[in-house]
Amino acid sequence: MSLRPLLDFLLYDWLDAPSLSQRERFADHSRETFDAVLDTCERIARDKYAPFNRIVDTQEPRFDGEKVILPQATHDAHKAFVESGMMSAAQDYEIGGMQLPYTVQSAANSFFAMASVSIGSNMLTSGNANLLMVHGTEMQKEVFAKNEFSGRWAGTMCLSEPQAGSSLSDVATRAVPDEAPSVAADGAVPWNQDPLGPRYRLTGNKMWISSGDHELTENIVHIVLAKIPDENGKLVPGTRGISLFIVPKKIVDTDGKLTGERNDVALAGLNHKLGWRGTTNTLLNFGEGKFKPQGSGGAIGYLVGQPGKGLHCMFH
């Protein structure tokens, strides 16, 4: 059985998705618009994803010392996906979305997963932006989330560490207030008054970060779990002390423009992950000193939500 008849059965015969159009948010939609979305995604998956599923296995990502090289097929597929509008399909019209029911968006995205799960790794960007739309400040939504939904920037989720694996209570990445004032157009900005969020400097390592480095987009927004030391400089044991930070690969201003500075986030290595070679899987070093954003070492990160509530935000 092909995927489309199965999706039609699940959406229309079982879940009765067209009935959602009775709700004000989805009043512009009907089975016809849902079918149009499915048609578009099926076509893109067939043309830009499926034919290259084997190629991305044999042409693995590689690092030339300055940038990551991915197969052209990945670039072409990502471009087609972004242009389809599916990155922000379930979002409000006001931010470029279609106000599509998430049920339909999820069903449509299954075409990409079936055609090539490793090329179709855009879901991390959507998840990252969705998190910020709920827990971020208005400025964080405007600068980071909206540029992810548009496809201009990509996003990651940085949880695991080499020594900790999935044991998040053992997270050792540190975040300390950036006491050196950031220089902005209107003068020095104290760390706790930065318009992008309270500003910290992060040091640590994150492992198994999907899409952690690439050239598909002009910037990458890392969402990073880290611990803020207590007054004695020690990390709080367990998960209680974990906070969440936005750490862009490249520093941006409050208008979402690149400043020309690289943040102190360095690619330490590429993992060769079976079935996941249409994108990268990475080891990232935060604050190793390779780059000196605003004249200092340490990756600049902006606090999301409240200190110590990082897991609550990350697993939204």
PDB file of C-alpha atoms in Angstrom:
ATOM      1  CA  MET A   1       0.000   0.000   0.000  1.00  0.00           C
ATOM      2  CA  SER A   2       1.412   3.436  -0.887  1.00  0.00           C
ATOM      3  CA  LEU A   3       1.499   6.187   1.694  1.00  0.00           C
ATOM      4  CA  ARG A   4      -1.135   8.496   0.226  1.00  0.00           C
ATOM      5  CA  PRO A   5      -4.171   6.181   0.488  1.00  0.00           C
ATOM      6  CA  LEU A   6      -3.136   5.385   4.044  1.00  0.00           C
ATOM      7  CA  LEU A   7      -2.912   9.085   4.958  1.00  0.00           C
ATOM      8  CA  ASP A   8      -6.267   9.762   3.313  1.00  0.00           C
ATOM      9  CA  PHE A   9      -7.843   6.995   5.372  1.00  0.00           C
ATOM     10  CA  LEU A  10      -6.264   8.198   8.627  1.00  0.00           C
ATOM     11  CA  LEU A  11      -7.040  11.885   8.100  1.00  0.00           C
ATOM     12  CA  TYR A  12     -10.470  11.699   6.535  1.00  0.00           C
ATOM     13  CA  ASP A  13     -12.123   8.387   7.478  1.00  0.00           C
ATOM     14  CA  TRP A  14     -10.694   7.932  10.942  1.00  0.00           C
ATOM     15  CA  LEU A  15      -9.796  11.378  12.319  1.00  0.00           C
ATOM     16  CA  ASP A  16     -12.351  13.400  10.304  1.00  0.00           C
ATOM     17  CA  ALA A  17      -9.813  16.215   9.822  1.00  0.00           C
ATOM     18  CA  PRO A  18     -12.185  18.318   7.632  1.00  0.00           C
ATOM     19  CA  SER A  19     -14.386  18.871  10.690  1.00  0.00           C
ATOM     20  CA  LEU A  20     -11.614  21.092  12.069  1.00  0.00           C
ATOM     21  CA  SER A  21     -12.653  23.751   9.558  1.00  0.00           C
ATOM     22  CA  GLN A  22     -15.651  24.411  11.812  1.00  0.00           C
ATOM     23  CA  ARG A  23     -13.234  26.065  14.223  1.00  0.00           C
ATOM     24  CA  GLU A  24     -12.552  29.753  13.659  1.00  0.00           C
ATOM     25  CA  ARG A  25      -8.778  29.264  13.374  1.00  0.00           C
ATOM     26  CA  PHE A  26      -9.163  26.808  10.490  1.00  0.00           C
ATOM     27  CA  ALA A  27     -12.206  28.363   8.802  1.00  0.00           C
ATOM     28  CA  ASP A  28     -10.270  29.024   5.583  1.00  0.00           C
ATOM     29  CA  HIS A  29      -9.448  25.345   5.210  1.00  0.00           C
ATOM     30  CA  SER A  30     -11.297  22.353   3.809  1.00  0.00           C
ATOM     31  CA  ARG A  31     -10.502  18.916   2.445  1.00  0.00           C
ATOM     32  CA  GLU A  32      -9.487  20.655  -0.792  1.00  0.00           C
ATOM     33  CA  THR A  33      -6.791  22.750   0.894  1.00  0.00           C
ATOM     34  CA  PHE A  34      -5.608  19.742   2.899  1.00  0.00           C
ATOM     35  CA  ASP A  35      -5.351  17.716  -0.321  1.00  0.00           C
ATOM     36  CA  ALA A  36      -3.381  20.531  -1.961  1.00  0.00           C
ATOM     37  CA  VAL A  37      -0.848  20.479   0.877  1.00  0.00           C
ATOM     38  CA  LEU A  38      -0.521  16.701   0.688  1.00  0.00           C
ATOM     39  CA  ASP A  39      -0.119  16.879  -3.094  1.00  0.00           C
ATOM     40  CA  THR A  40       2.660  19.450  -2.796  1.00  0.00           C
ATOM     41  CA  CYS A  41       4.580  17.553  -0.131  1.00  0.00           C
ATOM     42  CA  GLU A  42       4.199  14.249  -1.962  1.00  0.00           C
ATOM     43  CA  ARG A  43       5.589  15.840  -5.144  1.00  0.00           C
ATOM     44  CA  ILE A  44       8.570  17.461  -3.390  1.00  0.00           C
ATOM     45  CA  ALA A  45       9.353  14.238  -1.531  1.00  0.00           C
ATOM     46  CA  ARG A  46       9.207  12.242  -4.754  1.00  0.00           C
ATOM     47  CA  ASP A  47      11.311  14.706  -6.763  1.00  0.00           C
ATOM     48  CA  LYS A  48      13.810  16.119  -4.250  1.00  0.00           C
ATOM     49  CA  TYR A  49      14.126  13.508  -1.503  1.00  0.00           C
ATOM     50  CA  ALA A  50      13.514   9.913  -2.579  1.00  0.00           C
ATOM     51  CA  PRO A  51      15.859   9.803  -5.628  1.00  0.00           C
ATOM     52  CA  PHE A  52      18.785  10.901  -3.453  1.00  0.00           C
ATOM     53  CA  ASN A  53      18.273   8.734  -0.384  1.00  0.00           C
ATOM     54  CA  ARG A  54      21.081   6.398  -1.467  1.00  0.00           C
ATOM     55  CA  ILE A  55      23.349   9.206  -2.652  1.00  0.00           C
ATOM     56  CA  VAL A  56      23.395  10.878   0.763  1.00  0.00           C
ATOM     57  CA  ASP A  57      24.471   7.567   2.278  1.00  0.00           C
ATOM     58  CA  THR A  58      27.476   7.326  -0.029  1.00  0.00           C
ATOM     59  CA  GLN A  59      28.406  11.035  -0.066  1.00  0.00           C
ATOM     60  CA  GLU A  60      28.868  11.531   3.658  1.00  0.00           C
ATOM     61  CA  PRO A  61      29.150  14.993   5.221  1.00  0.00           C
ATOM     62  CA  ARG A  62      32.747  16.168   5.484  1.00  0.00           C
ATOM     63  CA  PHE A  63      34.556  19.095   7.061  1.00  0.00           C
ATOM     64  CA  ASP A  64      37.138  20.909   4.951  1.00  0.00           C
ATOM     65  CA  GLY A  65      38.607  22.761   7.917  1.00  0.00           C
ATOM     66  CA  GLU A  66      36.370  25.784   7.510  1.00  0.00           C
ATOM     67  CA  LYS A  67      32.930  24.553   6.571  1.00  0.00           C
ATOM     68  CA  VAL A  68      30.842  21.410   6.276  1.00  0.00           C
ATOM     69  CA  ILE A  69      30.299  19.985   2.799  1.00  0.00           C
ATOM     70  CA  LEU A  70      26.932  18.293   2.218  1.00  0.00           C
ATOM     71  CA  PRO A  71      25.634  16.721  -1.005  1.00  0.00           C
ATOM     72  CA  GLN A  72      23.935  19.162  -3.365  1.00  0.00           C
ATOM     73  CA  ALA A  73      20.789  17.061  -2.986  1.00  0.00           C
ATOM     74  CA  THR A  74      20.458  18.152   0.630  1.00  0.00           C
ATOM     75  CA  HIS A  75      20.697  21.820  -0.347  1.00  0.00           C
ATOM     76  CA  ASP A  76      18.096  21.374  -3.099  1.00  0.00           C
ATOM     77  CA  ALA A  77      15.700  19.467  -0.854  1.00  0.00           C
ATOM     78  CA  HIS A  78      15.976  22.013   1.950  1.00  0.00           C
ATOM     79  CA  LYS A  79      15.314  24.872  -0.485  1.00  0.00           C
ATOM     80  CA  ALA A  80      12.218  23.148  -1.872  1.00  0.00           C
ATOM     81  CA  PHE A  81      10.917  22.423   1.631  1.00  0.00           C
ATOM     82  CA  VAL A  82      11.375  26.039   2.749  1.00  0.00           C
ATOM     83  CA  GLU A  83       9.724  27.415  -0.387  1.00  0.00           C
ATOM     84  CA  SER A  84       6.710  25.160   0.174  1.00  0.00           C
ATOM     85  CA  GLY A  85       5.950  27.003   3.425  1.00  0.00           C
ATOM     86  CA  MET A  86       5.794  23.784   5.430  1.00  0.00           C
ATOM     87  CA  MET A  87       8.332  24.985   8.003  1.00  0.00           C
ATOM     88  CA  SER A  88       5.706  27.333   9.442  1.00  0.00           C
ATOM     89  CA  ALA A  89       2.536  25.695   8.130  1.00  0.00           C
ATOM     90  CA  ALA A  90       0.758  25.479  11.500  1.00  0.00           C
ATOM     91  CA  GLN A  91       1.702  29.014  12.581  1.00  0.00           C
ATOM     92  CA  ASP A  92      -0.421  32.174  12.486  1.00  0.00           C
ATOM     93  CA  TYR A  93      -0.973  34.024   9.229  1.00  0.00           C
ATOM     94  CA  GLU A  94       0.643  37.063  10.862  1.00  0.00           C
ATOM     95  CA  ILE A  95       4.063  35.393  10.937  1.00  0.00           C
ATOM     96  CA  GLY A  96       3.841  33.784   7.529  1.00  0.00           C
ATOM     97  CA  GLY A  97       2.083  30.563   8.499  1.00  0.00           C
ATOM     98  CA  MET A  98      -0.918  28.849   6.914  1.00  0.00           C
ATOM     99  CA  GLN A  99      -2.823  28.192  10.172  1.00  0.00           C
ATOM    100  CA  LEU A 100      -2.906  24.592   9.022  1.00  0.00           C
ATOM    101  CA  PRO A 101      -4.063  22.070  11.641  1.00  0.00           C
ATOM    102  CA  TYR A 102      -1.020  20.408  13.148  1.00  0.00           C
ATOM    103  CA  THR A 103      -2.580  17.024  12.409  1.00  0.00           C
ATOM    104  CA  VAL A 104      -2.439  17.794   8.690  1.00  0.00           C
ATOM    105  CA  GLN A 105       1.040  19.315   8.880  1.00  0.00           C
ATOM    106  CA  SER A 106       2.309  16.199  10.636  1.00  0.00           C
ATOM    107  CA  ALA A 107       0.711  13.906   8.060  1.00  0.00           C
ATOM    108  CA  ALA A 108       2.194  15.929   5.191  1.00  0.00           C
ATOM    109  CA  ASN A 109       5.658  15.823   6.735  1.00  0.00           C
ATOM    110  CA  SER A 110       5.521  12.024   6.756  1.00  0.00           C
ATOM    111  CA  PHE A 111       6.185  12.086   3.002  1.00  0.00           C
ATOM    112  CA  PHE A 112       9.637  13.540   3.674  1.00  0.00           C
ATOM    113  CA  ALA A 113      10.398  11.051   6.421  1.00  0.00           C
ATOM    114  CA  MET A 114       9.412   8.169   4.174  1.00  0.00           C
ATOM    115  CA  ALA A 115      11.348   9.475   1.147  1.00  0.00           C
ATOM    116  CA  SER A 116      14.568  10.145   3.095  1.00  0.00           C
ATOM    117  CA  VAL A 117      14.541  10.531   6.837  1.00  0.00           C
ATOM    118  CA  SER A 118      18.107  11.858   6.891  1.00  0.00           C
ATOM    119  CA  ILE A 119      17.497  14.600   4.329  1.00  0.00           C
ATOM    120  CA  GLY A 120      14.177  15.475   5.943  1.00  0.00           C
ATOM    121  CA  SER A 121      15.669  16.695   9.204  1.00  0.00           C
ATOM    122  CA  ASN A 122      14.002  20.114   9.213  1.00  0.00           C
ATOM    123  CA  MET A 123      11.730  19.162  12.089  1.00  0.00           C
ATOM    124  CA  LEU A 124      14.345  20.217  14.658  1.00  0.00           C
ATOM    125  CA  THR A 125      14.118  23.777  13.378  1.00  0.00           C
ATOM    126  CA  SER A 126      10.326  23.769  13.742  1.00  0.00           C
ATOM    127  CA  GLY A 127      10.548  22.295  17.242  1.00  0.00           C
ATOM    128  CA  ASN A 128      13.166  24.841  18.253  1.00  0.00           C
ATOM    129  CA  ALA A 129      11.038  27.738  16.994  1.00  0.00           C
ATOM    130  CA  ASN A 130       7.852  26.334  18.559  1.00  0.00           C
ATOM    131  CA  LEU A 131       9.626  26.213  21.919  1.00  0.00           C
ATOM    132  CA  LEU A 132      10.639  29.861  21.611  1.00  0.00           C
ATOM    133  CA  MET A 133       7.104  30.896  20.633  1.00  0.00           C
ATOM    134  CA  VAL A 134       5.913  29.557  24.004  1.00  0.00           C
ATOM    135  CA  HIS A 135       8.807  30.280  26.373  1.00  0.00           C
ATOM    136  CA  GLY A 136      10.763  33.052  24.658  1.00  0.00           C
ATOM    137  CA  THR A 137      10.417  36.807  25.098  1.00  0.00           C
ATOM    138  CA  GLU A 138       8.781  38.890  22.386  1.00  0.00           C
ATOM    139  CA  MET A 139      12.239  39.878  21.142  1.00  0.00           C
ATOM    140  CA  GLN A 140      13.416  36.253  21.098  1.00  0.00           C
ATOM    141  CA  LYS A 141      10.347  35.285  19.088  1.00  0.00           C
ATOM    142  CA  GLU A 142      10.881  38.113  16.629  1.00  0.00           C
ATOM    143  CA  VAL A 143      14.619  37.668  16.134  1.00  0.00           C
ATOM    144  CA  PHE A 144      15.103  33.913  16.447  1.00  0.00           C
ATOM    145  CA  ALA A 145      11.828  31.988  16.048  1.00  0.00           C
ATOM    146  CA  LYS A 146      10.486  33.916  13.066  1.00  0.00           C
ATOM    147  CA  ASN A 147      13.774  33.653  11.171  1.00  0.00           C
ATOM    148  CA  GLU A 148      13.673  29.899  11.744  1.00  0.00           C
ATOM    149  CA  PHE A 149      10.077  29.581  10.553  1.00  0.00           C
ATOM    150  CA  SER A 150      10.993  31.475   7.391  1.00  0.00           C
ATOM    151  CA  GLY A 151      13.817  29.017   6.693  1.00  0.00           C
ATOM    152  CA  ARG A 152      16.409  31.780   6.763  1.00  0.00           C
ATOM    153  CA  TRP A 153      18.024  30.174   9.838  1.00  0.00           C
ATOM    154  CA  ALA A 154      18.075  26.590  11.102  1.00  0.00           C
ATOM    155  CA  GLY A 155      17.796  25.314  14.671  1.00  0.00           C
ATOM    156  CA  THR A 156      19.169  22.554  16.877  1.00  0.00           C
ATOM    157  CA  MET A 157      18.550  21.093  20.321  1.00  0.00           C
ATOM    158  CA  CYS A 158      21.740  20.604  22.371  1.00  0.00           C
ATOM    159  CA  LEU A 159      21.166  18.248  25.287  1.00  0.00           C
ATOM    160  CA  SER A 160      23.576  15.282  25.386  1.00  0.00           C
ATOM    161  CA  GLU A 161      27.221  15.541  26.392  1.00  0.00           C
ATOM    162  CA  PRO A 162      30.110  13.113  25.782  1.00  0.00           C
ATOM    163  CA  GLN A 163      30.446  12.183  29.465  1.00  0.00           C
ATOM    164  CA  ALA A 164      26.720  12.199  30.252  1.00  0.00           C
ATOM    165  CA  GLY A 165      24.889  10.668  27.302  1.00  0.00           C
ATOM    166  CA  SER A 166      21.180  10.901  28.027  1.00  0.00           C
ATOM    167  CA  SER A 167      21.722  11.387  31.773  1.00  0.00           C
ATOM    168  CA  LEU A 168      20.794  15.058  31.870  1.00  0.00           C
ATOM    169  CA  SER A 169      21.454  15.344  35.593  1.00  0.00           C
ATOM    170  CA  ASP A 170      25.152  14.975  34.673  1.00  0.00           C
ATOM    171  CA  VAL A 171      25.164  17.966  32.313  1.00  0.00           C
ATOM    172  CA  ALA A 172      28.400  19.896  32.933  1.00  0.00           C
ATOM    173  CA  THR A 173      28.131  22.762  30.448  1.00  0.00           C
ATOM    174  CA  ARG A 174      28.450  25.985  32.443  1.00  0.00           C
ATOM    175  CA  ALA A 175      26.795  29.345  31.898  1.00  0.00           C
ATOM    176  CA  VAL A 176      28.077  32.395  33.769  1.00  0.00           C
ATOM    177  CA  PRO A 177      26.801  35.978  33.482  1.00  0.00           C
ATOM    178  CA  ASP A 178      28.661  37.914  30.790  1.00  0.00           C
ATOM    179  CA  GLU A 179      29.996  40.657  33.026  1.00  0.00           C
ATOM    180  CA  ALA A 180      31.749  42.427  30.153  1.00  0.00           C
ATOM    181  CA  PRO A 181      29.107  44.852  28.841  1.00  0.00           C
ATOM    182  CA  SER A 182      28.046  44.245  25.255  1.00  0.00           C
ATOM    183  CA  VAL A 183      28.703  47.239  23.045  1.00  0.00           C
ATOM    184  CA  ALA A 184      25.574  48.265  21.138  1.00  0.00           C
ATOM    185  CA  ALA A 185      24.644  51.298  19.073  1.00  0.00           C
ATOM    186  CA  ASP A 186      23.382  53.090  22.175  1.00  0.00           C
ATOM    187  CA  GLY A 187      26.385  52.198  24.324  1.00  0.00           C
ATOM    188  CA  ALA A 188      27.287  49.427  26.778  1.00  0.00           C
ATOM    189  CA  VAL A 189      24.529  46.977  27.690  1.00  0.00           C
ATOM    190  CA  PRO A 190      24.802  45.148  31.058  1.00  0.00           C
ATOM    191  CA  TRP A 191      24.404  41.371  30.863  1.00  0.00           C
ATOM    192  CA  ASN A 192      21.040  41.344  32.618  1.00  0.00           C
ATOM    193  CA  GLN A 193      19.571  44.087  30.420  1.00  0.00           C
ATOM    194  CA  ASP A 194      20.446  42.731  27.003  1.00  0.00           C
ATOM    195  CA  PRO A 195      17.327  43.088  24.813  1.00  0.00           C
ATOM    196  CA  LEU A 196      17.851  39.562  23.434  1.00  0.00           C
ATOM    197  CA  GLY A 197      17.679  38.135  26.967  1.00  0.00           C
ATOM    198  CA  PRO A 198      19.988  37.920  30.001  1.00  0.00           C
ATOM    199  CA  ARG A 199      23.419  37.305  28.434  1.00  0.00           C
ATOM    200  CA  TYR A 200      25.700  34.497  29.583  1.00  0.00           C
ATOM    201  CA  ARG A 201      28.982  32.906  28.483  1.00  0.00           C
ATOM    202  CA  LEU A 202      28.794  29.133  27.962  1.00  0.00           C
ATOM    203  CA  THR A 203      31.601  26.585  28.112  1.00  0.00           C
ATOM    204  CA  GLY A 204      31.177  22.861  27.521  1.00  0.00           C
ATOM    205  CA  ASN A 205      30.700  20.147  24.937  1.00  0.00           C
ATOM    206  CA  LYS A 206      27.585  18.749  23.299  1.00  0.00           C
ATOM    207  CA  MET A 207      27.488  15.404  21.473  1.00  0.00           C
ATOM    208  CA  TRP A 208      25.126  13.859  18.879  1.00  0.00           C
ATOM    209  CA  ILE A 209      23.797  17.251  17.787  1.00  0.00           C
ATOM    210  CA  SER A 210      21.831  16.731  14.581  1.00  0.00           C
ATOM    211  CA  SER A 211      22.332  19.485  11.989  1.00  0.00           C
ATOM    212  CA  GLY A 212      24.841  21.063  14.384  1.00  0.00           C
ATOM    213  CA  ASP A 213      26.880  22.611  11.595  1.00  0.00           C
ATOM    214  CA  HIS A 214      26.197  23.102   7.891  1.00  0.00           C
ATOM    215  CA  GLU A 215      25.887  25.734   5.176  1.00  0.00           C
ATOM    216  CA  LEU A 216      22.197  25.190   4.366  1.00  0.00           C
ATOM    217  CA  THR A 217      21.209  28.448   6.058  1.00  0.00           C
ATOM    218  CA  GLU A 218      22.975  31.693   6.911  1.00  0.00           C
ATOM    219  CA  ASN A 219      22.826  30.988  10.650  1.00  0.00           C
ATOM    220  CA  ILE A 220      22.080  28.191  13.138  1.00  0.00           C
ATOM    221  CA  VAL A 221      20.207  28.810  16.390  1.00  0.00           C
ATOM    222  CA  HIS A 222      21.396  26.359  19.031  1.00  0.00           C
ATOM    223  CA  ILE A 223      19.077  25.753  21.995  1.00  0.00           C
ATOM    224  CA  VAL A 224      21.459  24.633  24.746  1.00  0.00           C
ATOM    225  CA  LEU A 225      21.002  23.100  28.189  1.00  0.00           C
ATOM    226  CA  ALA A 226      23.565  24.359  30.709  1.00  0.00           C
ATOM    227  CA  LYS A 227      23.929  24.944  34.428  1.00  0.00           C
ATOM    228  CA  ILE A 228      24.434  28.305  36.106  1.00  0.00           C
ATOM    229  CA  PRO A 229      26.963  27.911  38.981  1.00  0.00           C
ATOM    230  CA  ASP A 230      25.864  28.818  42.502  1.00  0.00           C
ATOM    231  CA  GLU A 231      27.436  31.578  44.605  1.00  0.00           C
ATOM    232  CA  ASN A 232      30.384  29.266  45.354  1.00  0.00           C
ATOM    233  CA  GLY A 233      31.005  28.608  41.678  1.00  0.00           C
ATOM    234  CA  LYS A 234      29.711  25.032  41.884  1.00  0.00           C
ATOM    235  CA  LEU A 235      27.115  23.415  39.654  1.00  0.00           C
ATOM    236  CA  VAL A 236      23.874  22.371  41.316  1.00  0.00           C
ATOM    237  CA  PRO A 237      23.636  18.550  41.217  1.00  0.00           C
ATOM    238  CA  GLY A 238      20.767  16.834  39.459  1.00  0.00           C
ATOM    239  CA  THR A 239      18.420  18.431  36.963  1.00  0.00           C
ATOM    240  CA  ARG A 240      17.241  21.288  39.206  1.00  0.00           C
ATOM    241  CA  GLY A 241      20.023  23.599  38.117  1.00  0.00           C
ATOM    242  CA  ILE A 242      19.602  23.192  34.373  1.00  0.00           C
ATOM    243  CA  SER A 243      18.739  26.320  32.420  1.00  0.00           C
ATOM    244  CA  LEU A 244      18.113  26.899  28.725  1.00  0.00           C
ATOM    245  CA  PHE A 245      19.926  29.267  26.390  1.00  0.00           C
ATOM    246  CA  ILE A 246      19.780  30.531  22.824  1.00  0.00           C
ATOM    247  CA  VAL A 247      23.302  30.304  21.387  1.00  0.00           C
ATOM    248  CA  PRO A 248      23.473  31.455  17.748  1.00  0.00           C
ATOM    249  CA  LYS A 249      26.342  30.222  15.575  1.00  0.00           C
ATOM    250  CA  LYS A 250      26.768  33.799  14.359  1.00  0.00           C
ATOM    251  CA  ILE A 251      26.100  36.850  16.494  1.00  0.00           C
ATOM    252  CA  VAL A 252      23.025  38.866  15.507  1.00  0.00           C
ATOM    253  CA  ASP A 253      21.560  42.227  16.456  1.00  0.00           C
ATOM    254  CA  THR A 254      18.048  43.067  17.597  1.00  0.00           C
ATOM    255  CA  ASP A 255      16.896  43.405  13.987  1.00  0.00           C
ATOM    256  CA  GLY A 256      17.985  39.852  13.214  1.00  0.00           C
ATOM    257  CA  LYS A 257      20.931  41.013  11.123  1.00  0.00           C
ATOM    258  CA  LEU A 258      24.295  39.247  11.269  1.00  0.00           C
ATOM    259  CA  THR A 259      26.928  41.416  12.929  1.00  0.00           C
ATOM    260  CA  GLY A 260      29.795  39.678  11.133  1.00  0.00           C
ATOM    261  CA  GLU A 261      31.081  38.011  14.320  1.00  0.00           C
ATOM    262  CA  ARG A 262      31.233  34.257  14.887  1.00  0.00           C
ATOM    263  CA  ASN A 263      30.071  33.060  18.258  1.00  0.00           C
ATOM    264  CA  ASP A 264      32.446  30.809  20.210  1.00  0.00           C
ATOM    265  CA  VAL A 265      30.834  27.596  18.926  1.00  0.00           C
ATOM    266  CA  ALA A 266      33.223  25.259  17.124  1.00  0.00           C
ATOM    267  CA  LEU A 267      32.688  22.022  15.248  1.00  0.00           C
ATOM    268  CA  ALA A 268      34.841  19.414  17.005  1.00  0.00           C
ATOM    269  CA  GLY A 269      33.881  16.473  14.812  1.00  0.00           C
ATOM    270  CA  LEU A 270      31.316  14.733  12.654  1.00  0.00           C
ATOM    271  CA  ASN A 271      29.688  11.524  13.849  1.00  0.00           C
ATOM    272  CA  HIS A 272      29.027   8.869  11.221  1.00  0.00           C
ATOM    273  CA  LYS A 273      25.473   7.982  12.152  1.00  0.00           C
ATOM    274  CA  LEU A 274      23.858   5.174  10.192  1.00  0.00           C
ATOM    275  CA  GLY A 275      20.867   6.342   8.172  1.00  0.00           C
ATOM    276  CA  TRP A 276      21.471   9.998   9.044  1.00  0.00           C
ATOM    277  CA  ARG A 277      24.045  11.144   6.504  1.00  0.00           C
ATOM    278  CA  GLY A 278      21.862  13.520   4.515  1.00  0.00           C
ATOM    279  CA  THR A 279      22.595  15.986   7.294  1.00  0.00           C
ATOM    280  CA  THR A 280      25.299  16.274   9.930  1.00  0.00           C
ATOM    281  CA  ASN A 281      25.545  14.730  13.362  1.00  0.00           C
ATOM    282  CA  THR A 282      28.085  16.644  15.370  1.00  0.00           C
ATOM    283  CA  LEU A 283      30.225  17.164  18.435  1.00  0.00           C
ATOM    284  CA  LEU A 284      30.196  20.879  19.281  1.00  0.00           C
ATOM    285  CA  ASN A 285      32.547  22.753  21.583  1.00  0.00           C
ATOM    286  CA  PHE A 286      31.100  25.813  23.280  1.00  0.00           C
ATOM    287  CA  GLY A 287      33.591  28.345  24.602  1.00  0.00           C
ATOM    288  CA  GLU A 288      36.817  26.618  23.604  1.00  0.00           C
ATOM    289  CA  GLY A 289      38.238  30.001  22.610  1.00  0.00           C
ATOM    290  CA  LYS A 290      38.541  29.464  18.873  1.00  0.00           C
ATOM    291  CA  PHE A 291      36.392  32.557  18.370  1.00  0.00           C
ATOM    292  CA  LYS A 292      36.261  35.689  20.523  1.00  0.00           C
ATOM    293  CA  PRO A 293      32.804  37.243  20.192  1.00  0.00           C
ATOM    294  CA  GLN A 294      32.855  40.825  21.425  1.00  0.00           C
ATOM    295  CA  GLY A 295      36.486  40.347  22.426  1.00  0.00           C
ATOM    296  CA  SER A 296      36.061  37.517  24.929  1.00  0.00           C
ATOM    297  CA  GLY A 297      36.066  33.726  24.947  1.00  0.00           C
ATOM    298  CA  GLY A 298      32.971  31.763  25.824  1.00  0.00           C
ATOM    299  CA  ALA A 299      29.900  31.249  23.690  1.00  0.00           C
ATOM    300  CA  ILE A 300      27.355  34.027  24.099  1.00  0.00           C
ATOM    301  CA  GLY A 301      23.968  32.646  25.104  1.00  0.00           C
ATOM    302  CA  TYR A 302      20.661  34.308  25.979  1.00  0.00           C
ATOM    303  CA  LEU A 303      18.562  32.852  28.786  1.00  0.00           C
ATOM    304  CA  VAL A 304      15.177  31.388  27.819  1.00  0.00           C
ATOM    305  CA  GLY A 305      12.579  31.465  30.575  1.00  0.00           C
ATOM    306  CA  GLN A 306      13.643  31.288  34.206  1.00  0.00           C
ATOM    307  CA  PRO A 307      16.984  30.032  35.607  1.00  0.00           C
ATOM    308  CA  GLY A 308      16.747  26.391  36.618  1.00  0.00           C
ATOM    309  CA  LYS A 309      13.669  25.762  34.440  1.00  0.00           C
ATOM    310  CA  GLY A 310      15.527  24.618  31.345  1.00  0.00           C
ATOM    311  CA  LEU A 311      14.061  21.122  31.112  1.00  0.00           C
ATOM    312  CA  HIS A 312      10.535  22.494  31.478  1.00  0.00           C
ATOM    313  CA  CYS A 313      11.157  24.682  28.434  1.00  0.00           C
ATOM    314  CA  MET A 314      13.169  22.202  26.377  1.00  0.00           C
ATOM    315  CA  PHE A 315      10.605  19.423  26.646  1.00  0.00           C
ATOM    316  CA  HIS A 316       7.609  21.625  25.958  1.00  0.00           C
TER     317      HIS A 316
END
